[in-house]
Amino acid sequence: MDLDALTGCLASSACLVTQTTSGFIIGMLLFLVAVGLTLIFGVLKVVNFSHGAFYMFGAYFAMTAYQLSGSFALAMLCGAAGTAILGLIFERVFMSRVYGADVLMQLLVCYAFVLIFDDVVRMIWGPEFKSMGMPAAFQVAPLFIAGGVVPPYYLLLIGVALAAAMILGLGLARTRIGKVIRAAAHNPGMVSALGINTGLIYGGVFALGGMLAGLAGALAAPVRSLTPGMGFSVLIESFIVTVIGGMGSILGALIGAILIGMIRSFGSLGFPLFTEGLMYLFMVIVLVSRPTGLFGKEVA
Amino acid sequence: MTRTRKPGMSRRATLAMMGAGAATFAMPWVARAQAKTIKIGMPTILSGRVAQLGTSSRNAVMLEIEKVNAAGGLAGRTIEMVIRDSKGQPQEAARVARELVNTDGCEILIDAEASSGAFAVHEVARDLGVLCLHTNSETSALTADPKQHIPNAFRTARQGVHDSIVGGSYAAAIAKAKGLKKWATCSPDYAYGRDTTGEYVTYLKRFAPDIEIISESWPKLFQPDYTEVVTKILQAKPQALYSCLWGGDLTSYIDQANIYALFSQMEVFAVNMADYTALTVVKNLPKGIHSGNRYIKTYPATPENAAWGDAYKAKYNEYPTNWSWENATAIMLLAEASKKANSADGKKIAEALRGLKIKSPFGADGTVTMRAEDQTLVGYAIGWGTTIPQEPYVPQVQAGDWKTIFELEAEWKKSKGYT
């Protein structure tokens, strides 16, 4: 425990800026993965344990596209679109067959695919870790804001994630398709009786969730090493975010992700040997005080 | 009318059998070689984030075994490798090692595990009494601690304390010249990371006593995000940073630290940087990182080392790793010991291995020695230098002096109660 370092940081504007930005970066990547997870659970009522694999595929798709084209924008697009297509196929061919099945069965199917997807990545890209490298446009000196260090790439990352959160939130709240999705989450039988193809909605939601995880992977690819199985640790942290925020709540995923990001960022100064533990401790405190998470709703 | 054959063997068959029998008695080694191969078992990590440890170990072993088999194998017995994945889990490494001996009939083990698994395989070797060569574990205690010692286990890998003595003296000279007094460390939170960092700091302070460690970071092994670690180091404002992160962890760390311009704000000493695993993967390698040599074909700068690196590249379309040379050395030593003992028997090979000195592309003076007293490899090329972003990556390596290493290692062993 190093409380002097923590209090010293809280009293310094430079440190506050650096650590807050750091917290946002960690949080925003987690949010993109967790929001897909929470969306799929909210609508399909499936705990998609294979969700981390889409993060992994997004990173590999982006790296390959970047190596072939040299275009960062195309790499991001391929990461997101590729995983959306993969999500749609996965949902239609496999997941749609276990809706309504026992949770244990769903978990087993998803876990089987975690292993299968890892092996697929190993076969295509090899077992060694890879690195995409930072695009030239972002190989620039970091910005100094109030004495704090902020890399321009991370500002882009935070911006993209916040934009995704806004589009998703507004889309679900204000658009017709958003209302249909919410209705399908609440009462799929009624939506189906109204002549709406619920299979299409489920496939679309799964593809959207996959796309968001893929986008997170693509955004992470320039700064993280790529390796088969890389989705697993992100999945665990995303589950923590989802549970803290409340299963099925998009706002909860956003707040939960930012909180976890801040705990990691400031915790590494004050509790360097207990940063991981701090994250789990926070989850326990939230669950004890609010079993449905910060923004979760009671299930009737 | 048809001819009926009398029962019994034909004259031709009888002659052929007599001929074969005569040849067998005349050349007994031919009969044994044809009748029996010798199986060598190898538990290693072939899946997960450090699969490269296993694949590059396996590649090097197979490259050397081809040569040994072409020259007649171990005392006339062709070597057959049985390689199994331990998935990086110590309990699995121990189970696989036991199965390789008891079920697959392996007579020798090449333990190509990381440190955690190596200690588990070591206990299997202790229990079964099988000849075992540890090839990848660099944790000093594995062979330095007398409690670990067994007559049938040897190590052909670097040793953390050797690296730290050379690295500490190299860094202290730079620290004195540039006035680098405030240091930070950032190493993985497991046995290798903690031990190696501790040993490095010990020798750094020994050679430059006014150095102060103002910040320590211990990210967990295989951590995906180092942002909080990078910013923590930036907050501490050290003048120099030491790290023994390796492989994918090191490349992730460099990619993430790069965009914070960390490398322009302090002098960085990363012992595991100068290995092709990291050098060729990092896209924007910062100039001027100080590193210990791992495997680079330009150090030692000899035709033998360059030829070995090129032969590996030609066969596997990638450069060898630090694990590759360590595993190749195990096979080279086995072959020479078997020749010396004129036997493929594990006990006789072990006897021959103690104190054995062989020619090696990886030797500081063209040779390496299996030191008899603790059955660990010495005399390998060891040095430190600074990186550049393209070949030869570390253009000038300052060689460590083995005389100094031996002296300080003896002191270190004494201080640890190992002698």
mmCIF file of N, CA, C and O in Angstrom, chain B residues 267-323:
data_model
loop_
_atom_site.group_PDB
_atom_site.id
_atom_site.type_symbol
_atom_site.label_atom_id
_atom_site.label_comp_id
_atom_site.label_asym_id
_atom_site.label_seq_id
_atom_site.Cartn_x
_atom_site.Cartn_y
_atom_site.Cartn_z
ATOM 1 N N GLU B 267 16.393 6.353 -19.507
ATOM 2 C CA GLU B 267 17.242 5.301 -20.062
ATOM 3 C C GLU B 267 16.586 3.962 -19.717
ATOM 4 O O GLU B 267 16.178 3.753 -18.562
ATOM 5 N N VAL B 268 16.436 3.096 -20.705
ATOM 6 C CA VAL B 268 15.721 1.827 -20.456
ATOM 7 C C VAL B 268 16.662 0.639 -20.600
ATOM 8 O O VAL B 268 17.403 0.534 -21.595
ATOM 9 N N PHE B 269 16.622 -0.244 -19.604
ATOM 10 C CA PHE B 269 17.424 -1.479 -19.615
ATOM 11 C C PHE B 269 16.452 -2.660 -19.569
ATOM 12 O O PHE B 269 15.821 -2.907 -18.546
ATOM 13 N N ALA B 270 16.311 -3.349 -20.698
ATOM 14 C CA ALA B 270 15.371 -4.479 -20.794
ATOM 15 C C ALA B 270 16.161 -5.721 -21.187
ATOM 16 O O ALA B 270 16.548 -5.879 -22.340
ATOM 17 N N VAL B 271 16.383 -6.585 -20.204
ATOM 18 C CA VAL B 271 17.304 -7.711 -20.419
ATOM 19 C C VAL B 271 16.887 -8.620 -21.567
ATOM 20 O O VAL B 271 17.733 -9.175 -22.266
ATOM 21 N N ASN B 272 15.576 -8.737 -21.815
ATOM 22 C CA ASN B 272 15.113 -9.700 -22.828
ATOM 23 C C ASN B 272 14.798 -9.081 -24.190
ATOM 24 O O ASN B 272 14.136 -9.710 -25.017
ATOM 25 N N MET B 273 15.269 -7.864 -24.407
ATOM 26 C CA MET B 273 14.922 -7.188 -25.662
ATOM 27 C C MET B 273 15.650 -7.781 -26.870
ATOM 28 O O MET B 273 15.069 -7.953 -27.939
ATOM 29 N N ALA B 274 16.932 -8.090 -26.693
ATOM 30 C CA ALA B 274 17.751 -8.479 -27.854
ATOM 31 C C ALA B 274 17.573 -9.950 -28.204
ATOM 32 O O ALA B 274 18.507 -10.741 -28.196
ATOM 33 N N ASP B 275 16.348 -10.302 -28.520
ATOM 34 C CA ASP B 275 16.026 -11.643 -28.992
ATOM 35 C C ASP B 275 15.089 -11.439 -30.175
ATOM 36 O O ASP B 275 14.249 -10.535 -30.154
ATOM 37 N N TYR B 276 15.221 -12.287 -31.174
ATOM 38 C CA TYR B 276 14.408 -12.071 -32.369
ATOM 39 C C TYR B 276 12.909 -12.123 -32.068
ATOM 40 O O TYR B 276 12.115 -11.538 -32.796
ATOM 41 N N THR B 277 12.523 -12.826 -31.002
ATOM 42 C CA THR B 277 11.094 -12.876 -30.643
ATOM 43 C C THR B 277 10.539 -11.471 -30.446
ATOM 44 O O THR B 277 9.406 -11.196 -30.800
ATOM 45 N N ALA B 278 11.332 -10.609 -29.837
ATOM 46 C CA ALA B 278 10.883 -9.229 -29.582
ATOM 47 C C ALA B 278 11.351 -8.293 -30.689
ATOM 48 O O ALA B 278 10.589 -7.456 -31.168
ATOM 49 N N LEU B 279 12.590 -8.429 -31.113
ATOM 50 C CA LEU B 279 13.170 -7.500 -32.085
ATOM 51 C C LEU B 279 12.388 -7.457 -33.397
ATOM 52 O O LEU B 279 12.184 -6.395 -33.981
ATOM 53 N N THR B 280 11.963 -8.622 -33.870
ATOM 54 C CA THR B 280 11.292 -8.666 -35.171
ATOM 55 C C THR B 280 9.796 -8.422 -35.068
ATOM 56 O O THR B 280 9.147 -8.173 -36.074
ATOM 57 N N VAL B 281 9.242 -8.497 -33.863
ATOM 58 C CA VAL B 281 7.793 -8.331 -33.711
ATOM 59 C C VAL B 281 7.431 -6.861 -33.477
ATOM 60 O O VAL B 281 6.456 -6.359 -34.024
ATOM 61 N N VAL B 282 8.236 -6.162 -32.681
ATOM 62 C CA VAL B 282 7.930 -4.757 -32.402
ATOM 63 C C VAL B 282 8.105 -3.953 -33.688
ATOM 64 O O VAL B 282 9.163 -3.983 -34.317
ATOM 65 N N LYS B 283 7.023 -3.264 -34.080
ATOM 66 C CA LYS B 283 7.067 -2.541 -35.358
ATOM 67 C C LYS B 283 7.850 -1.224 -35.248
ATOM 68 O O LYS B 283 8.516 -0.825 -36.181
ATOM 69 N N ASN B 284 7.715 -0.566 -34.121
ATOM 70 C CA ASN B 284 8.397 0.725 -33.968
ATOM 71 C C ASN B 284 9.391 0.638 -32.815
ATOM 72 O O ASN B 284 9.213 1.239 -31.761
ATOM 73 N N LEU B 285 10.429 -0.136 -33.067
ATOM 74 C CA LEU B 285 11.415 -0.379 -32.009
ATOM 75 C C LEU B 285 12.178 0.905 -31.677
ATOM 76 O O LEU B 285 12.803 1.497 -32.552
ATOM 77 N N PRO B 286 12.112 1.333 -30.422
ATOM 78 C CA PRO B 286 12.844 2.555 -30.076
ATOM 79 C C PRO B 286 14.350 2.306 -30.145
ATOM 80 O O PRO B 286 14.821 1.206 -29.860
ATOM 81 N N LYS B 287 15.062 3.333 -30.502
ATOM 82 C CA LYS B 287 16.512 3.221 -30.581
ATOM 83 C C LYS B 287 17.100 3.355 -29.175
ATOM 84 O O LYS B 287 16.568 4.101 -28.353
ATOM 85 N N GLY B 288 18.137 2.611 -28.934
ATOM 86 C CA GLY B 288 18.903 2.843 -27.711
ATOM 87 C C GLY B 288 18.398 2.170 -26.458
ATOM 88 O O GLY B 288 18.713 2.606 -25.353
ATOM 89 N N ILE B 289 17.612 1.091 -26.592
ATOM 90 C CA ILE B 289 17.259 0.313 -25.402
ATOM 91 C C ILE B 289 18.455 -0.577 -25.081
ATOM 92 O O ILE B 289 19.031 -1.208 -25.969
ATOM 93 N N HIS B 290 18.817 -0.629 -23.814
ATOM 94 C CA HIS B 290 19.934 -1.492 -23.413
ATOM 95 C C HIS B 290 19.394 -2.896 -23.151
ATOM 96 O O HIS B 290 18.362 -3.055 -22.501
ATOM 97 N N SER B 291 20.089 -3.883 -23.675
ATOM 98 C CA SER B 291 19.605 -5.246 -23.464
ATOM 99 C C SER B 291 20.756 -6.228 -23.328
ATOM 100 O O SER B 291 21.839 -6.028 -23.896
ATOM 101 N N GLY B 292 20.473 -7.297 -22.612
ATOM 102 C CA GLY B 292 21.400 -8.418 -22.602
ATOM 103 C C GLY B 292 21.233 -9.160 -23.919
ATOM 104 O O GLY B 292 20.178 -9.084 -24.538
ATOM 105 N N ASN B 293 22.289 -9.871 -24.372
ATOM 106 C CA ASN B 293 22.089 -10.660 -25.597
ATOM 107 C C ASN B 293 21.235 -11.866 -25.246
ATOM 108 O O ASN B 293 21.388 -12.466 -24.186
ATOM 109 N N ARG B 294 20.292 -12.195 -26.089
ATOM 110 C CA ARG B 294 19.529 -13.441 -25.919
ATOM 111 C C ARG B 294 19.987 -14.358 -27.056
ATOM 112 O O ARG B 294 21.037 -14.930 -26.953
ATOM 113 N N TYR B 295 19.226 -14.459 -28.163
ATOM 114 C CA TYR B 295 19.884 -15.047 -29.328
ATOM 115 C C TYR B 295 19.891 -14.030 -30.455
ATOM 116 O O TYR B 295 18.835 -13.603 -30.918
ATOM 117 N N ILE B 296 21.058 -13.640 -30.878
ATOM 118 C CA ILE B 296 21.218 -12.929 -32.143
ATOM 119 C C ILE B 296 22.391 -13.568 -32.874
ATOM 120 O O ILE B 296 23.369 -13.966 -32.254
ATOM 121 N N LYS B 297 22.240 -13.672 -34.177
ATOM 122 C CA LYS B 297 23.246 -14.433 -34.927
ATOM 123 C C LYS B 297 24.550 -13.649 -35.095
ATOM 124 O O LYS B 297 25.529 -14.181 -35.617
ATOM 125 N N THR B 298 24.518 -12.386 -34.675
ATOM 126 C CA THR B 298 25.724 -11.569 -34.803
ATOM 127 C C THR B 298 26.529 -11.510 -33.498
ATOM 128 O O THR B 298 27.552 -10.831 -33.440
ATOM 129 N N TYR B 299 26.042 -12.175 -32.466
ATOM 130 C CA TYR B 299 26.814 -12.238 -31.225
ATOM 131 C C TYR B 299 26.659 -13.601 -30.585
ATOM 132 O O TYR B 299 25.531 -14.001 -30.304
ATOM 133 N N PRO B 300 27.734 -14.346 -30.401
ATOM 134 C CA PRO B 300 29.106 -13.964 -30.719
ATOM 135 C C PRO B 300 29.320 -13.829 -32.235
ATOM 136 O O PRO B 300 28.717 -14.575 -33.005
ATOM 137 N N ALA B 301 30.146 -12.896 -32.606
ATOM 138 C CA ALA B 301 30.361 -12.590 -34.029
ATOM 139 C C ALA B 301 31.314 -13.604 -34.647
ATOM 140 O O ALA B 301 32.467 -13.288 -34.966
ATOM 141 N N THR B 302 30.818 -14.826 -34.791
ATOM 142 C CA THR B 302 31.654 -15.881 -35.375
ATOM 143 C C THR B 302 30.930 -16.499 -36.567
ATOM 144 O O THR B 302 29.684 -16.488 -36.612
ATOM 145 N N PRO B 303 31.678 -17.052 -37.526
ATOM 146 C CA PRO B 303 31.027 -17.703 -38.671
ATOM 147 C C PRO B 303 30.140 -18.866 -38.218
ATOM 148 O O PRO B 303 29.094 -19.119 -38.805
ATOM 149 N N GLU B 304 30.535 -19.556 -37.147
ATOM 150 C CA GLU B 304 29.765 -20.717 -36.672
ATOM 151 C C GLU B 304 28.373 -20.278 -36.175
ATOM 152 O O GLU B 304 27.366 -20.919 -36.479
ATOM 153 N N ASN B 305 28.351 -19.184 -35.426
ATOM 154 C CA ASN B 305 27.067 -18.711 -34.907
ATOM 155 C C ASN B 305 26.173 -18.213 -36.040
ATOM 156 O O ASN B 305 24.984 -18.532 -36.096
ATOM 157 N N ALA B 306 26.750 -17.437 -36.958
ATOM 158 C CA ALA B 306 25.977 -16.926 -38.099
ATOM 159 C C ALA B 306 25.433 -18.092 -38.927
ATOM 160 O O ALA B 306 24.272 -18.081 -39.355
ATOM 161 N N ALA B 307 26.265 -19.116 -39.137
ATOM 162 C CA ALA B 307 25.850 -20.262 -39.953
ATOM 163 C C ALA B 307 24.709 -21.013 -39.270
ATOM 164 O O ALA B 307 23.753 -21.447 -39.925
ATOM 165 N N TRP B 308 24.799 -21.127 -37.934
ATOM 166 C CA TRP B 308 23.732 -21.843 -37.210
ATOM 167 C C TRP B 308 22.415 -21.072 -37.307
ATOM 168 O O TRP B 308 21.369 -21.657 -37.583
ATOM 169 N N GLY B 309 22.498 -19.757 -37.128
ATOM 170 C CA GLY B 309 21.283 -18.922 -37.233
ATOM 171 C C GLY B 309 20.680 -18.998 -38.629
ATOM 172 O O GLY B 309 19.467 -19.110 -38.790
ATOM 173 N N ASP B 310 21.544 -18.971 -39.644
ATOM 174 C CA ASP B 310 21.049 -19.037 -41.028
ATOM 175 C C ASP B 310 20.446 -20.404 -41.350
ATOM 176 O O ASP B 310 19.443 -20.495 -42.069
ATOM 177 N N ALA B 311 21.073 -21.473 -40.833
ATOM 178 C CA ALA B 311 20.551 -22.826 -41.091
ATOM 179 C C ALA B 311 19.159 -22.976 -40.471
ATOM 180 O O ALA B 311 18.246 -23.550 -41.075
ATOM 181 N N TYR B 312 18.999 -22.428 -39.285
ATOM 182 C CA TYR B 312 17.692 -22.482 -38.612
ATOM 183 C C TYR B 312 16.668 -21.697 -39.430
ATOM 184 O O TYR B 312 15.564 -22.157 -39.685
ATOM 185 N N LYS B 313 17.079 -20.510 -39.872
ATOM 186 C CA LYS B 313 16.156 -19.660 -40.653
ATOM 187 C C LYS B 313 15.771 -20.360 -41.952
ATOM 188 O O LYS B 313 14.611 -20.306 -42.393
ATOM 189 N N ALA B 314 16.755 -21.000 -42.589
ATOM 190 C CA ALA B 314 16.485 -21.676 -43.858
ATOM 191 C C ALA B 314 15.469 -22.803 -43.665
ATOM 192 O O ALA B 314 14.614 -23.039 -44.508
ATOM 193 N N LYS B 315 15.547 -23.476 -42.535
ATOM 194 C CA LYS B 315 14.661 -24.623 -42.297
ATOM 195 C C LYS B 315 13.271 -24.196 -41.814
ATOM 196 O O LYS B 315 12.272 -24.779 -42.210
ATOM 197 N N TYR B 316 13.220 -23.171 -40.979
ATOM 198 C CA TYR B 316 11.934 -22.835 -40.350
ATOM 199 C C TYR B 316 11.384 -21.463 -40.766
ATOM 200 O O TYR B 316 10.333 -21.041 -40.275
ATOM 201 N N ASN B 317 12.094 -20.789 -41.635
ATOM 202 C CA ASN B 317 11.660 -19.493 -42.149
ATOM 203 C C ASN B 317 11.449 -18.440 -41.058
ATOM 204 O O ASN B 317 10.585 -17.579 -41.170
ATOM 205 N N GLU B 318 12.186 -18.553 -40.007
ATOM 206 C CA GLU B 318 12.214 -17.510 -38.975
ATOM 207 C C GLU B 318 13.528 -17.655 -38.211
ATOM 208 O O GLU B 318 14.160 -18.725 -38.263
ATOM 209 N N TYR B 319 13.905 -16.611 -37.508
ATOM 210 C CA TYR B 319 15.163 -16.691 -36.764
ATOM 211 C C TYR B 319 14.971 -17.470 -35.464
ATOM 212 O O TYR B 319 13.864 -17.524 -34.925
ATOM 213 N N PRO B 320 16.052 -18.071 -34.966
ATOM 214 C CA PRO B 320 15.941 -18.806 -33.694
ATOM 215 C C PRO B 320 15.678 -17.860 -32.527
ATOM 216 O O PRO B 320 15.797 -16.639 -32.662
ATOM 217 N N THR B 321 15.345 -18.443 -31.404
ATOM 218 C CA THR B 321 15.125 -17.658 -30.190
ATOM 219 C C THR B 321 16.205 -18.027 -29.165
ATOM 220 O O THR B 321 16.999 -18.942 -29.377
ATOM 221 N N ASN B 322 16.159 -17.332 -28.055
ATOM 222 C CA ASN B 322 17.067 -17.665 -26.952
ATOM 223 C C ASN B 322 16.844 -19.113 -26.505
ATOM 224 O O ASN B 322 17.780 -19.828 -26.174
ATOM 225 N N TRP B 323 15.567 -19.554 -26.540
ATOM 226 C CA TRP B 323 15.261 -20.933 -26.155
ATOM 227 C C TRP B 323 15.872 -21.913 -27.163
ATOM 228 O O TRP B 323 16.234 -23.018 -26.796
#
